[in-house]
XYZ file of C-alpha atoms in Angstrom:
744
model
C 14.470 -10.327 -21.594
C 18.143 -9.831 -22.429
C 20.895 -8.834 -19.981
C 21.418 -5.085 -19.816
C 24.763 -3.740 -21.020
C 27.043 -2.290 -18.296
C 27.097 1.002 -20.219
C 23.312 1.331 -19.888
C 23.521 0.656 -16.145
C 26.195 3.342 -15.894
C 24.285 5.859 -18.049
C 21.155 5.484 -15.929
C 23.070 5.425 -12.592
C 21.547 2.109 -11.594
C 24.506 1.496 -9.262
C 23.297 4.356 -7.040
C 19.937 2.613 -6.642
C 21.796 -0.532 -5.566
C 23.867 1.487 -3.066
C 20.721 2.847 -1.418
C 19.164 -0.611 -1.164
C 22.370 -2.095 0.269
C 22.335 0.567 2.974
C 18.865 -0.624 3.999
C 19.884 -4.308 4.299
C 20.399 -5.591 7.849
C 22.817 -8.426 7.033
C 26.062 -8.751 5.101
C 24.605 -11.577 3.007
C 21.671 -9.308 2.150
C 24.057 -6.582 0.970
C 25.925 -9.110 -1.154
C 22.678 -10.287 -2.721
C 21.634 -6.674 -3.432
C 24.906 -6.142 -5.314
C 23.929 -8.990 -7.655
C 20.547 -7.501 -8.645
C 20.018 -7.474 -12.399
C 17.193 -7.506 -14.925
C 15.081 -10.663 -14.739
C 15.271 -12.940 -17.769
C 11.830 -14.513 -17.274
C 8.609 -12.583 -16.834
C 7.230 -15.105 -14.300
C 10.235 -14.612 -12.007
C 9.940 -10.831 -12.336
C 6.233 -10.779 -11.469
C 6.883 -13.001 -8.438
C 9.663 -10.691 -7.207
C 7.508 -7.578 -7.684
C 4.654 -9.234 -5.771
C 7.024 -10.129 -2.903
C 8.146 -6.521 -2.508
C 4.597 -5.211 -2.893
C 3.293 -7.513 -0.133
C 6.132 -6.562 2.201
C 5.466 -2.865 1.521
C 1.777 -3.405 2.387
C 2.809 -4.941 5.736
C 4.045 -1.522 6.917
C 0.416 -0.355 7.065
C -0.931 -3.661 8.356
C -1.638 -4.600 11.970
C -0.095 -8.016 11.237
C 3.501 -6.807 10.866
C 6.070 -9.274 9.578
C 8.345 -10.452 12.461
C 11.973 -9.312 12.590
C 14.275 -11.645 10.659
C 17.822 -10.414 11.268
C 20.451 -13.140 11.646
C 24.202 -13.745 11.848
C 25.643 -15.362 8.734
C 26.942 -18.933 9.112
C 29.057 -19.121 5.931
C 32.152 -20.034 7.969
C 30.236 -22.702 9.897
C 28.901 -24.219 6.670
C 32.475 -24.612 5.396
C 33.662 -26.181 8.668
C 30.750 -28.639 8.711
C 32.155 -30.187 5.530
C 35.406 -31.081 7.368
C 35.098 -34.500 9.022
C 36.189 -34.620 12.650
C 36.010 -30.853 13.140
C 33.987 -29.579 16.097
C 32.110 -26.288 15.936
C 32.459 -23.776 18.747
C 29.737 -22.825 21.199
C 29.025 -19.495 19.477
C 28.495 -21.296 16.167
C 25.742 -23.446 17.630
C 24.011 -20.377 19.044
C 24.019 -18.820 15.553
C 22.628 -22.019 14.013
C 19.908 -22.269 16.659
C 18.932 -18.619 16.142
C 18.850 -19.115 12.359
C 16.463 -22.072 12.667
C 14.287 -20.313 15.239
C 13.944 -17.165 13.086
C 13.010 -19.259 10.059
C 10.397 -21.180 12.039
C 8.874 -17.919 13.304
C 8.506 -16.597 9.748
C 7.056 -19.844 8.427
C 4.470 -19.961 11.227
C 3.605 -16.281 10.638
C 3.078 -16.636 6.885
C 1.097 -19.820 7.458
C -1.232 -17.978 9.847
C -1.613 -14.891 7.647
C -1.540 -16.597 4.274
C -4.553 -14.533 3.141
C -2.597 -11.289 3.588
C 0.726 -12.558 2.237
C 0.078 -15.339 -0.328
C 3.288 -14.756 -2.305
C 5.527 -14.460 0.769
C 3.837 -17.579 2.157
C 4.823 -19.377 -1.025
C 8.358 -18.022 -0.652
C 8.543 -19.300 2.934
C 7.912 -22.846 1.768
C 11.559 -22.887 0.648
C 12.642 -22.557 4.299
C 11.670 -25.928 5.727
C 10.303 -25.926 9.263
C 12.756 -27.611 11.627
C 12.750 -28.070 15.387
C 15.125 -31.050 15.656
C 18.337 -29.030 15.563
C 16.950 -26.450 17.989
C 16.013 -29.205 20.452
C 19.421 -30.916 20.148
C 21.300 -27.664 20.706
C 19.040 -26.622 23.604
C 19.765 -29.946 25.348
C 23.474 -29.165 25.343
C 23.778 -25.353 25.498
C 21.947 -23.026 27.897
C 20.572 -19.554 27.150
C 23.879 -17.969 28.231
C 25.818 -19.899 25.592
C 27.446 -22.341 28.024
C 27.417 -26.143 27.998
C 24.900 -27.453 30.516
C 26.038 -29.561 33.489
C 23.804 -32.440 32.417
C 25.107 -32.467 28.831
C 26.785 -35.745 29.828
C 27.133 -37.842 32.987
C 30.901 -37.410 33.100
C 30.680 -33.618 32.720
C 28.177 -33.473 35.552
C 30.533 -35.498 37.801
C 33.598 -33.402 36.887
C 31.821 -30.118 37.572
C 30.548 -31.417 40.901
C 34.101 -32.290 41.956
C 35.368 -28.949 40.636
C 32.902 -27.036 42.776
C 33.904 -29.057 45.849
C 37.605 -28.363 45.280
C 36.890 -24.669 44.657
C 35.029 -24.563 47.956
C 37.981 -26.182 49.761
C 40.396 -23.733 48.145
C 38.283 -20.797 49.303
C 38.119 -22.162 52.839
C 41.861 -22.873 52.968
C 42.788 -19.511 51.495
C 40.420 -17.763 53.906
C 42.113 -19.430 56.863
C 45.582 -18.489 55.591
C 44.456 -14.929 54.948
C 43.123 -14.559 58.494
C 46.245 -16.101 60.014
C 48.805 -13.961 58.171
C 46.703 -10.837 58.582
C 46.772 -11.393 62.318
C 50.556 -11.750 62.170
C 50.776 -8.392 60.352
C 52.805 -9.670 57.384
C 50.276 -8.659 54.677
C 50.167 -5.425 52.744
C 47.117 -3.125 52.874
C 45.532 -4.756 49.802
C 45.832 -8.150 51.575
C 45.171 -10.309 48.455
C 45.084 -10.336 44.665
C 44.415 -12.704 41.709
C 47.123 -14.034 39.382
C 46.425 -16.648 36.680
C 42.922 -17.066 38.075
C 44.381 -17.948 41.485
C 43.897 -16.082 44.750
C 47.259 -15.031 46.226
C 48.380 -13.269 49.398
C 49.821 -9.753 49.107
C 52.826 -10.081 51.479
C 55.097 -7.198 52.426
C 58.563 -7.829 50.957
C 60.256 -7.718 54.368
C 58.099 -10.631 55.623
C 58.171 -12.890 52.553
C 60.156 -15.625 54.319
C 57.542 -15.900 57.042
C 54.855 -17.085 54.574
C 55.081 -20.644 53.247
C 53.968 -21.142 49.677
C 54.790 -20.534 46.014
C 55.766 -17.030 44.895
C 53.592 -15.974 41.925
C 55.009 -12.468 41.271
C 55.811 -9.044 42.649
C 54.475 -5.513 42.378
C 56.147 -2.963 40.080
C 57.952 -1.370 42.994
C 58.934 -4.725 44.487
C 57.410 -3.802 47.833
C 54.751 -6.530 47.600
C 55.347 -10.233 47.021
C 52.390 -12.310 45.781
C 52.428 -15.791 47.310
C 50.057 -18.716 46.887
C 49.667 -20.307 50.360
C 51.096 -23.797 50.736
C 47.757 -25.025 52.075
C 45.965 -24.199 48.784
C 48.740 -25.226 46.394
C 47.821 -28.926 46.301
C 44.125 -28.131 45.950
C 44.873 -25.712 43.106
C 46.675 -28.475 41.178
C 43.631 -30.714 41.645
C 41.410 -27.913 40.306
C 43.641 -27.476 37.243
C 43.352 -31.183 36.458
C 39.570 -31.030 36.799
C 39.374 -27.976 34.523
C 41.424 -29.810 31.891
C 39.144 -32.846 32.120
C 36.101 -30.538 31.837
C 37.480 -28.880 28.694
C 38.191 -32.255 27.099
C 34.685 -33.486 27.890
C 33.154 -30.291 26.433
C 35.185 -30.829 23.234
C 33.864 -34.367 23.019
C 30.262 -33.169 23.560
C 30.583 -30.435 20.917
C 32.085 -32.926 18.460
C 29.079 -35.199 18.930
C 26.732 -32.213 18.461
C 28.656 -31.226 15.322
C 28.234 -34.753 13.947
C 24.476 -34.442 14.559
C 24.412 -31.070 12.780
C 26.657 -32.040 9.821
C 23.925 -33.799 7.737
C 21.865 -30.582 7.897
C 24.513 -28.441 6.167
C 22.540 -28.128 2.921
C 19.364 -27.411 4.855
C 21.095 -24.653 6.833
C 22.410 -23.171 3.593
C 18.858 -23.097 2.200
C 17.301 -21.360 5.192
C 20.153 -18.835 5.264
C 19.391 -18.126 1.583
C 15.715 -17.720 2.488
C 16.477 -15.228 5.276
C 18.921 -13.401 2.989
C 16.162 -13.068 0.392
C 13.770 -11.783 3.072
C 16.380 -9.185 4.078
C 16.652 -8.012 0.459
C 12.862 -7.920 -0.001
C 12.541 -5.867 3.194
C 15.231 -3.423 1.984
C 13.491 -2.994 -1.389
C 10.180 -2.417 0.396
C 11.753 0.212 2.680
C 13.243 1.942 -0.361
C 9.823 1.879 -2.041
C 8.338 3.434 1.097
C 10.868 6.283 0.943
C 9.967 6.911 -2.714
C 6.197 6.409 -2.276
C 6.689 3.808 -5.002
C 3.972 1.475 -6.301
C 3.534 -1.508 -8.589
C 1.986 -0.355 -11.889
C -0.266 -2.542 -13.981
C 1.922 -4.769 -16.170
C 0.194 -5.072 -19.553
C 0.761 -7.477 -22.433
C 0.225 -4.878 -25.154
C 3.056 -2.533 -26.022
C 2.071 0.441 -23.901
C 4.060 2.466 -21.407
C 2.031 5.042 -19.482
C 4.030 6.653 -16.680
C 1.776 9.093 -14.862
C 3.390 11.516 -12.386
C 6.754 9.768 -12.706
C 9.647 10.896 -10.488
C 13.354 10.326 -10.972
C 14.093 8.326 -7.772
C 17.588 9.684 -7.109
C 16.595 13.280 -7.803
C 13.453 12.908 -5.685
C 15.326 11.705 -2.582
C 18.158 14.228 -3.011
C 15.691 17.105 -3.306
C 13.678 15.728 -0.391
C 16.769 15.824 1.829
C 17.415 19.437 0.738
C 13.769 20.487 1.028
C 13.616 21.255 -2.713
C 10.726 20.519 -5.094
C 10.854 17.674 -7.613
C 8.560 17.949 -10.627
C 6.921 14.744 -11.898
C 6.467 13.926 -15.583
C 3.671 12.122 -17.397
C 4.903 10.167 -20.420
C 3.073 7.750 -22.693
C 4.298 5.365 -25.385
C 1.961 3.185 -27.447
C 1.880 1.666 -30.971
C 0.497 4.959 -32.296
C 3.173 7.006 -30.535
C 6.342 4.910 -30.357
C 9.066 7.549 -30.465
C 9.152 10.931 -28.700
C 11.512 13.699 -29.816
C 12.058 16.201 -26.978
C 13.375 19.662 -27.800
C 13.653 22.926 -25.943
C 16.215 25.031 -24.092
C 19.128 23.652 -22.120
C 18.634 23.216 -18.353
C 14.938 22.680 -19.007
C 14.852 19.052 -17.857
C 15.186 17.149 -21.170
C 17.986 14.842 -20.018
C 16.455 14.135 -16.605
C 13.164 13.227 -18.314
C 15.073 10.826 -20.555
C 16.843 9.277 -17.566
C 13.586 9.047 -15.618
C 11.997 6.864 -18.301
C 15.074 4.640 -18.619
C 15.817 4.262 -14.910
C 12.203 3.521 -13.952
C 11.929 0.880 -16.682
C 15.248 -0.645 -15.622
C 14.191 -0.679 -11.962
C 10.830 -2.236 -12.784
C 12.399 -5.042 -14.826
C 14.855 -5.656 -11.965
C 12.072 -6.183 -9.420
C 11.777 -2.690 -7.893
C 8.587 -0.757 -7.263
C 8.762 2.663 -8.923
C 7.629 6.208 -7.926
C 4.649 6.770 -10.225
C 0.863 7.136 -9.957
C -0.906 3.840 -9.070
C -2.978 3.986 -12.266
C 0.093 3.874 -14.477
C 0.715 1.023 -16.909
C 3.927 -0.569 -18.111
C 5.014 -3.181 -20.609
C 8.305 -5.112 -20.587
C 11.099 -4.628 -23.119
C 13.545 -7.252 -24.340
C 16.367 -4.736 -24.326
C 17.156 -1.199 -23.160
C 19.767 0.810 -25.094
C 21.139 4.187 -23.998
C 23.474 6.880 -25.262
C 23.537 9.538 -22.554
C 26.312 11.903 -21.490
C 29.753 12.769 -22.845
C 31.832 9.616 -23.354
C 34.964 11.159 -24.810
C 37.813 8.683 -24.226
C 41.423 9.877 -24.167
C 42.701 6.360 -23.424
C 40.998 4.881 -26.499
C 41.686 7.956 -28.663
C 37.948 8.442 -29.258
C 36.282 11.808 -29.655
C 32.714 12.318 -28.471
C 31.361 11.914 -31.983
C 33.487 8.825 -32.695
C 32.208 7.265 -29.527
C 28.623 8.092 -30.510
C 29.096 6.513 -33.942
C 30.482 3.392 -32.288
C 27.456 3.380 -30.034
C 25.098 3.764 -33.017
C 26.707 0.682 -34.583
C 25.822 -1.209 -31.409
C 22.266 0.193 -31.605
C 21.905 -0.991 -35.213
C 22.894 -4.524 -34.173
C 20.600 -4.723 -31.135
C 17.608 -2.459 -31.843
C 14.431 -4.442 -32.587
C 10.667 -4.080 -32.114
C 10.897 -5.026 -28.411
C 13.634 -2.470 -27.690
C 13.507 0.783 -25.724
C 16.231 3.205 -26.842
C 17.172 6.510 -25.169
C 19.529 9.011 -26.820
C 20.537 12.362 -25.348
C 21.563 15.270 -27.638
C 21.067 13.089 -30.716
C 23.330 14.122 -33.618
C 25.599 16.398 -31.590
C 29.380 16.320 -31.766
C 29.699 16.947 -35.490
C 28.779 19.439 -38.183
C 25.113 20.355 -37.509
C 24.024 19.833 -41.103
C 25.934 16.612 -41.752
C 25.524 15.215 -38.257
C 21.828 16.079 -38.336
C 21.365 14.226 -41.620
C 23.078 11.101 -40.270
C 21.041 11.280 -37.055
C 17.857 11.573 -39.118
C 18.798 8.423 -41.038
C 19.472 6.499 -37.824
C 16.161 7.645 -36.360
C 14.265 6.549 -39.478
C 15.903 3.123 -39.219
C 14.908 2.697 -35.560
C 11.406 3.849 -36.459
C 10.991 1.299 -39.263
C 12.187 -1.492 -36.975
C 9.226 -0.734 -34.686
C 11.286 0.181 -31.613
C 10.111 2.434 -28.796
C 12.353 5.333 -27.906
C 12.946 8.848 -26.649
C 15.573 11.302 -27.850
C 16.520 14.875 -27.005
C 17.778 17.221 -29.703
C 18.128 20.799 -30.936
C 18.158 19.785 -34.610
C 15.276 21.175 -36.670
C 15.352 18.297 -39.190
C 14.637 15.780 -36.411
C 11.718 17.893 -35.175
C 10.331 18.013 -38.728
C 10.766 14.235 -39.114
C 8.840 13.654 -35.874
C 6.036 15.808 -37.231
C 5.919 13.920 -40.554
C 6.004 10.285 -39.406
C 2.650 9.006 -38.065
C 3.941 7.035 -35.057
C 6.470 9.608 -33.875
C 5.702 12.745 -31.853
C 7.379 15.963 -30.853
C 7.507 17.124 -27.249
C 9.012 20.080 -25.463
C 9.999 21.131 -21.982
C 7.704 24.018 -21.073
C 9.437 27.379 -20.595
C 7.845 30.382 -18.921
C 7.828 33.067 -21.626
C 7.611 35.853 -19.060
C 10.410 34.890 -16.679
C 12.329 32.721 -19.195
C 12.655 30.108 -16.449
C 12.092 26.358 -16.989
C 8.971 24.779 -15.475
C 10.332 21.212 -15.875
C 7.007 20.079 -17.369
C 6.930 17.868 -20.474
C 4.334 18.762 -23.094
C 3.575 16.301 -25.888
C 2.449 17.287 -29.358
C 4.752 20.104 -30.413
C 8.436 20.878 -30.788
C 10.184 23.270 -28.437
C 12.017 26.470 -29.116
C 15.619 26.661 -27.957
C 15.088 30.217 -26.586
C 18.741 30.812 -27.507
C 18.620 34.562 -27.954
C 16.016 35.120 -25.239
C 18.078 33.293 -22.614
C 21.222 35.103 -23.773
C 19.500 38.451 -23.320
C 18.250 37.432 -19.857
C 21.792 36.530 -18.832
C 23.107 40.006 -19.682
C 24.567 39.492 -23.149
C 24.591 42.904 -24.916
C 21.599 43.446 -27.196
C 23.851 44.555 -30.072
C 25.770 41.285 -30.029
C 22.515 39.320 -29.990
C 21.271 41.236 -33.060
C 24.548 40.588 -34.880
C 24.167 36.892 -34.080
C 20.604 36.864 -35.396
C 21.818 38.291 -38.729
C 24.282 35.434 -39.091
C 21.506 32.837 -38.814
C 19.496 31.785 -41.853
C 16.156 33.532 -42.094
C 14.383 30.205 -42.522
C 15.843 28.928 -39.261
C 14.737 32.062 -37.432
C 11.258 31.832 -38.919
C 11.047 28.172 -37.909
C 12.118 28.918 -34.345
C 9.814 31.934 -34.199
C 6.893 29.844 -35.473
C 7.517 27.250 -32.778
C 7.639 29.969 -30.143
C 4.387 31.469 -31.452
C 2.683 28.073 -31.431
C 3.770 27.497 -27.841
C 2.319 30.846 -26.793
C -0.959 30.065 -28.587
C -1.144 26.675 -26.939
C -0.524 28.177 -23.519
C -3.313 30.661 -24.187
C -5.737 27.942 -25.302
C -4.847 25.760 -22.341
C -5.534 28.674 -20.018
C -8.926 29.268 -21.660
C -9.741 25.558 -21.550
C -8.903 25.402 -17.859
C -11.094 28.445 -17.227
C -14.018 26.882 -19.129
C -13.577 23.634 -17.225
C -13.798 25.493 -13.914
C -16.918 27.382 -15.059
C -18.528 24.146 -16.245
C -17.750 22.510 -12.919
C -19.270 25.489 -11.089
C -22.457 25.234 -13.184
C -22.720 21.513 -12.483
C -22.352 22.138 -8.766
C -25.044 24.862 -8.850
C -27.395 22.624 -10.828
C -26.888 19.807 -8.367
C -27.485 22.170 -5.450
C -30.727 23.445 -7.051
C -31.947 19.888 -7.526
C -31.280 19.151 -3.868
C -33.175 22.301 -2.812
C -36.127 21.397 -5.077
C -36.227 17.915 -3.596
C -36.217 19.329 -0.054
C -39.082 21.697 -0.982
C -41.030 18.800 -2.505
C -40.515 16.692 0.628
C -41.694 19.561 2.841
C -44.792 20.097 0.666
C -45.716 16.427 0.931
C -45.339 16.484 4.710
C -47.350 19.703 4.880
C -50.094 18.201 2.680
C -50.425 15.221 5.011
C -50.464 17.472 8.066
C -52.923 19.864 6.402
C -55.341 17.054 5.454
C -55.171 15.640 8.982
C -55.910 19.054 10.533
C -58.793 19.673 8.126
C -60.317 16.347 9.007
C -59.965 17.061 12.735
C -61.630 20.485 12.308
C -64.431 18.967 10.254
C -65.179 16.300 12.881
C -64.979 18.875 15.669
C -67.506 21.114 13.892
C -69.896 18.194 13.346
C -69.749 17.198 16.990
C -70.254 20.873 17.927
C -73.387 21.086 15.693
C -74.866 17.943 17.263
C -74.153 19.296 20.746
C -75.736 22.660 19.863
C -78.931 20.960 18.709
C -78.994 18.949 21.909
C -78.657 21.990 24.204
C -80.568 24.614 22.159
C -83.898 22.719 21.823
C -86.181 23.547 24.745
C -86.603 20.751 27.180
C -90.089 19.284 27.144
C -89.230 16.745 29.770
C -88.351 14.292 27.076
C -84.728 14.012 28.184
C -84.524 10.346 27.286
C -85.680 11.094 23.731
C -83.101 13.896 23.315
C -80.325 11.590 24.505
C -81.477 8.979 22.031
C -81.347 11.538 19.193
C -77.851 12.659 20.332
C -76.595 9.076 20.403
C -78.099 8.356 16.991
C -76.470 11.466 15.511
C -73.056 10.527 16.892
C -73.357 6.928 15.637
C -74.381 8.214 12.205
C -71.321 10.504 12.134
C -69.042 7.590 13.059
C -70.582 5.370 10.350
C -70.084 8.085 7.747
C -66.417 8.442 8.709
C -65.911 4.666 8.666
C -67.424 4.472 5.202
C -64.989 7.179 4.037
C -62.009 5.087 5.163
C -62.889 2.438 2.595
C -62.612 4.996 -0.191
C -59.212 5.749 -1.842
C -59.106 9.292 -0.441
C -61.340 11.043 2.125
C -63.480 13.887 0.824
C -62.447 16.904 2.884
C -64.169 20.225 2.474
C -61.854 22.977 1.281
C -63.637 25.748 3.189
C -62.622 26.282 6.760
C -65.596 26.622 9.131
C -65.627 29.867 11.048
C -65.224 29.511 14.830
C -67.939 30.934 17.067
C -65.818 33.663 18.687
C -62.332 34.837 17.797
C -60.183 37.819 18.690
C -58.493 40.359 16.374
C -55.057 38.702 16.500
C -56.581 35.304 15.882
C -58.514 36.709 12.871
C -55.305 38.130 11.377
C -53.447 34.862 11.953
C -56.247 32.831 10.368
C -56.389 35.285 7.455
C -52.645 34.780 6.862
C -53.051 31.009 7.080
C -55.959 31.138 4.606
C -53.831 33.139 2.161
C -50.962 30.636 2.428
C -53.353 27.707 2.017
C -54.857 29.249 -1.121
C -51.370 29.748 -2.558
C -50.145 26.202 -1.960
C -53.499 24.456 -2.557
C -52.681 23.753 -6.272
C -49.390 22.147 -5.260
C -51.114 20.090 -2.556
C -53.696 18.929 -5.079
C -50.920 17.759 -7.409
C -49.324 15.802 -4.578
C -52.698 14.212 -3.700
C -53.172 13.232 -7.328
C -49.696 11.663 -7.502
C -50.396 9.666 -4.351
C -53.720 8.459 -5.783
C -52.048 7.351 -9.004
C -49.293 5.571 -7.085
C -51.854 3.830 -4.874
C -53.872 2.646 -7.886
C -50.689 1.484 -9.603
C -49.529 -0.455 -6.524
C -52.961 -2.023 -6.234
C -52.945 -3.028 -9.895
C -49.457 -4.539 -9.595
C -50.295 -6.500 -6.438
C -50.015 -10.240 -7.051
C -53.200 -12.155 -6.236
C -52.730 -15.369 -4.263
C -53.182 -18.631 -6.133
C -56.581 -20.252 -5.498
C -56.894 -23.929 -4.523
C -58.282 -26.229 -7.236
C -58.156 -29.849 -6.003
C -59.228 -31.972 -3.061
C -56.281 -32.557 -0.720
C -54.716 -29.127 -1.315
C -53.346 -27.522 1.836
C -54.859 -24.041 2.332
C -55.380 -21.194 4.805
C -57.761 -18.257 5.083
C -56.487 -14.962 3.686
C -57.119 -13.391 7.077
C -55.799 -16.314 9.149
C -52.698 -18.384 9.879
C -54.110 -21.897 10.552
C -53.515 -24.406 7.729
C -56.090 -27.042 6.775
C -56.833 -29.586 4.014
C -59.698 -29.446 1.474
C -62.004 -32.476 1.933
C -64.646 -31.507 -0.630
C -65.364 -28.838 -3.279
C -68.920 -27.926 -4.317
C -69.400 -25.136 -6.857
C -67.558 -22.138 -5.365
C -67.299 -23.479 -1.822
C -64.851 -25.799 -0.109
C -65.057 -27.871 3.057
C -61.742 -27.386 4.920
C -60.592 -29.891 7.566
C -58.477 -28.356 10.372
C -58.085 -31.646 12.272
C -60.312 -30.844 15.242
C -63.081 -29.227 13.195
C -64.262 -28.582 9.607
C -65.701 -25.451 8.049
C -67.411 -24.377 4.818
C -65.578 -21.453 3.110
C -65.730 -19.619 -0.238
C -62.776 -20.607 -2.424
C -61.834 -16.976 -3.165
C -61.281 -16.480 0.590
C -58.615 -19.207 0.619
C -54.908 -19.101 -0.208
C -53.077 -22.151 -1.579
C -50.219 -23.251 0.673
C -49.254 -26.582 -0.950
C -50.753 -28.571 -3.802
C -51.902 -32.148 -3.336
C -48.972 -34.333 -4.416
C -50.970 -37.613 -4.654
C -53.591 -37.715 -7.426
């Protein structure tokens, strides 16, 4: 991919995208890196950058949030480390320690969550894990940014002496303060501090009564500040100790600087890593504001931007609470160039800029505000001619500038180029300028380039209709209100609505008619035909949408009916099972009742034992009959319901209703029974029979058992099976093969 010309960046307002990203960076180095963003030259680098931003964006909705990685730049420290014999200051070491610690935290995080962030984990490998510098700095400097007492033996000794002298000074000064206060020579404030030394606040009239060194006076001269003689000698000792302490600290920091100096390149690398992370985070935050995504990057030459938003317009309108209308645009080998026409202020130019800016952002490593199912290819070059570039300094008119730009287009435009031209052909005589624009467009077309232009010229609309891989498009205009809808419609040219808009804006009707008479009839017919076609298309689209809704309604009703039918079928099956069970229960109850009636109705002849025997035999016979029925596929159940011995009027009516319902659903129940029978027979037929044993030594088990034995002998259709503790003689068809004999 070639570098993008500064003019294209300016036309598409790419600098405003950079400004927004810079505002989201947390560090100055991150803002500097954002200013250097440009189109990637290699596809592999671009895909890696897009994946980095996409993973960081995903972390916003992830429980495993990426740790904070703000830092203070150490550019100055890196320069000083290259000067031999120079010692870094305490604050510099704190910045270096923090830089290393932040890097280590990120490396550990991406190592732990490599599954979630594979690309960022790979990026973090550039920031080498280091604890040595942190340990060295922590040995010398405490958490408050001060050199520790035990940083060296000499420093420890000096500070111990310093504290002792400070204690003596405090004691001596306290004694002097008490003494002179008792003598009444001190002012009300009693004491003060000058040059980090405690001094007595002596009234001017008593200054000669206090021995010591005068350190200053008040503004009015009424107070003399005197250091007591008793503390003067101790103060000089303290000053010497403080000097020795400062010299020792310098020596310690110089040694620590010498330890750090070999790591200068390493520190530069991890600062670059954290700077990159700051930029990635800013790009991800910007993508979050735009609801931007990573489209599918395809090898074939296809650009399908579904629901594409202009990022700057989207955020500006969002801040104002205004609506932004997305566009759906598609380029492919069969539709390489789109010619947009239609009225002014309809959104032609913003559509053009949307395509160019989104493609430029994508090839610079930004996620873009489109539908996730969009697709994009990569272009070697992006050429633009947008806006009025009249130049007074260079003595160029608008048209001269455009011609100069077209010369640049003719040099650069190839098959892998995306070109965008606004108001193509304007700035000159419509007929002559239109002819030249048509020639340029034909040339770009034959070179196989992809492009989008906006125009009012009829000859360019006709050309787009004639060439097979070029298409017309228009910005939809509401014919009723004559207001733009900001929707792009592919497939037909757009009317300029010149006279209609003029009439809507209050231009006198007579003037409009006079203007119409000055226009060629063919031009009016052409514009009128376009307008008529747009109205017809709107009508057909409305009808199509209506038919789609009706079709969807019918599908929903059909689906609902199927669900209802299935529920009815399920209820019928459950009712059939319940009905058969009840019928069987009634049948058995009636049989038992008949047997009992015979037992009690026959006159007793004293043969009670014989009657009991007959009763028992009848019951056993009934049980045997029922058991024999269980072996059959389906029990034979009488369809007539026996009449109970005594029933009331309400019961009769209820039973009559039940009988009527049963008669009505009996055919359906019979169908269900038949289906169940067929399914049962089918399942039985498909059942796999177990493999029978064939050889002595085969391991087998009974079909009805679990114990496993070994065949010792086979005679005809019988086998002697050895179970270890006993043997048995069994029919072979009652055995199931568990394992064949492996030794023959």
